[in-house]
XYZ file of C-alpha atoms in Angstrom:
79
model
C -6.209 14.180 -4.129
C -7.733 15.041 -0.606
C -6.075 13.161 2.276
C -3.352 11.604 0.279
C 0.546 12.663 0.502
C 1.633 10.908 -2.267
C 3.660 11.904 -4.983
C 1.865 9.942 -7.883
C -1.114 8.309 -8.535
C -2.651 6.131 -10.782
C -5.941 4.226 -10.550
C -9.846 4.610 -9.549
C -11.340 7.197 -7.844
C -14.369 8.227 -6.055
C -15.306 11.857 -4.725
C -11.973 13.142 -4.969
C -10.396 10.172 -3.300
C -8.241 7.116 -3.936
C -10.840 4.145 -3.973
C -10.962 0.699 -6.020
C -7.290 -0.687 -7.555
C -4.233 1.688 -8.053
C -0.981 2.531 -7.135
C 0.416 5.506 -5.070
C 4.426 7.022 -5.198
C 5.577 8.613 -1.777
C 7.495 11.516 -1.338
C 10.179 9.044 0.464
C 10.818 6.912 -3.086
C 8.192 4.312 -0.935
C 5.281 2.766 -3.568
C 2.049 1.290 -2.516
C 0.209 -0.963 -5.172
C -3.143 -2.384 -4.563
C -7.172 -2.223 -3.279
C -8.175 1.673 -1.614
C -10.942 2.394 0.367
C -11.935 5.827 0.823
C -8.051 7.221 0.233
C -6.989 4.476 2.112
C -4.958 1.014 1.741
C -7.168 -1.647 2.066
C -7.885 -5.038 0.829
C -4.981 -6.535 -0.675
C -1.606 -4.763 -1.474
C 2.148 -4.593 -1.992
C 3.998 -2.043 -0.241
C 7.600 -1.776 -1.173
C 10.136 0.803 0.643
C 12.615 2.222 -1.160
C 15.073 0.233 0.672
C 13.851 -2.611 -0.698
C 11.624 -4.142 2.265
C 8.763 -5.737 1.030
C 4.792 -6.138 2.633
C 2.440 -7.686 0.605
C -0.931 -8.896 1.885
C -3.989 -7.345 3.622
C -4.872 -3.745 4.702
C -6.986 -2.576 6.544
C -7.922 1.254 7.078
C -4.263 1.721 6.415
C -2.646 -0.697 8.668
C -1.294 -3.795 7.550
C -4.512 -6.298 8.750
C -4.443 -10.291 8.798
C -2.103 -12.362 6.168
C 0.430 -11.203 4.652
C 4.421 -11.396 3.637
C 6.888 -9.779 4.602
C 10.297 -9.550 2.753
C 13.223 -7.694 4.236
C 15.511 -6.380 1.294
C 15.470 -10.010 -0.615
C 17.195 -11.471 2.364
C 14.272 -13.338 4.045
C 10.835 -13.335 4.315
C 7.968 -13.895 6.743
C 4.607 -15.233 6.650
């Protein structure tokens, strides 16, 4: 997929890109599972690092955008 450095990818597609629901594997071990836009994150998402940090919530044109959660390795979280 154009634009994308992911490892994996599973979901919708439009012109060659990452659009509608899916979910995208990193080279890093990070994972990304959610709404795309145009090979983008955005809508609503969970992004979990493979340290186990957790965001889930809204994205917009790939940055995280209005409410959302925030989970640091299942120690605490923040709205």
């Amino acid at each position: 997929l154009r634009g994308v450095n992911v490892d994996s990818y599973e979901g919708q597609q439009a012109e060659g890109k990452t659009h509608g629901s899916g979910k995208q594997i990193y080279p890093n071990g990070d994972s990304y599972e959610g709404q795309l836009s145009e090979g983008k994150r955005h809508g609503e998402g969970k992004y979990t690092s493979s340290s186990g940090n957790i965001y889930e919530g809204q994205w917009a044109k790939d940055q995280k955008h209005g409410k959302g959660k925030y989970i640091v390795a299942n120690v605490y979280s923040y709205e």
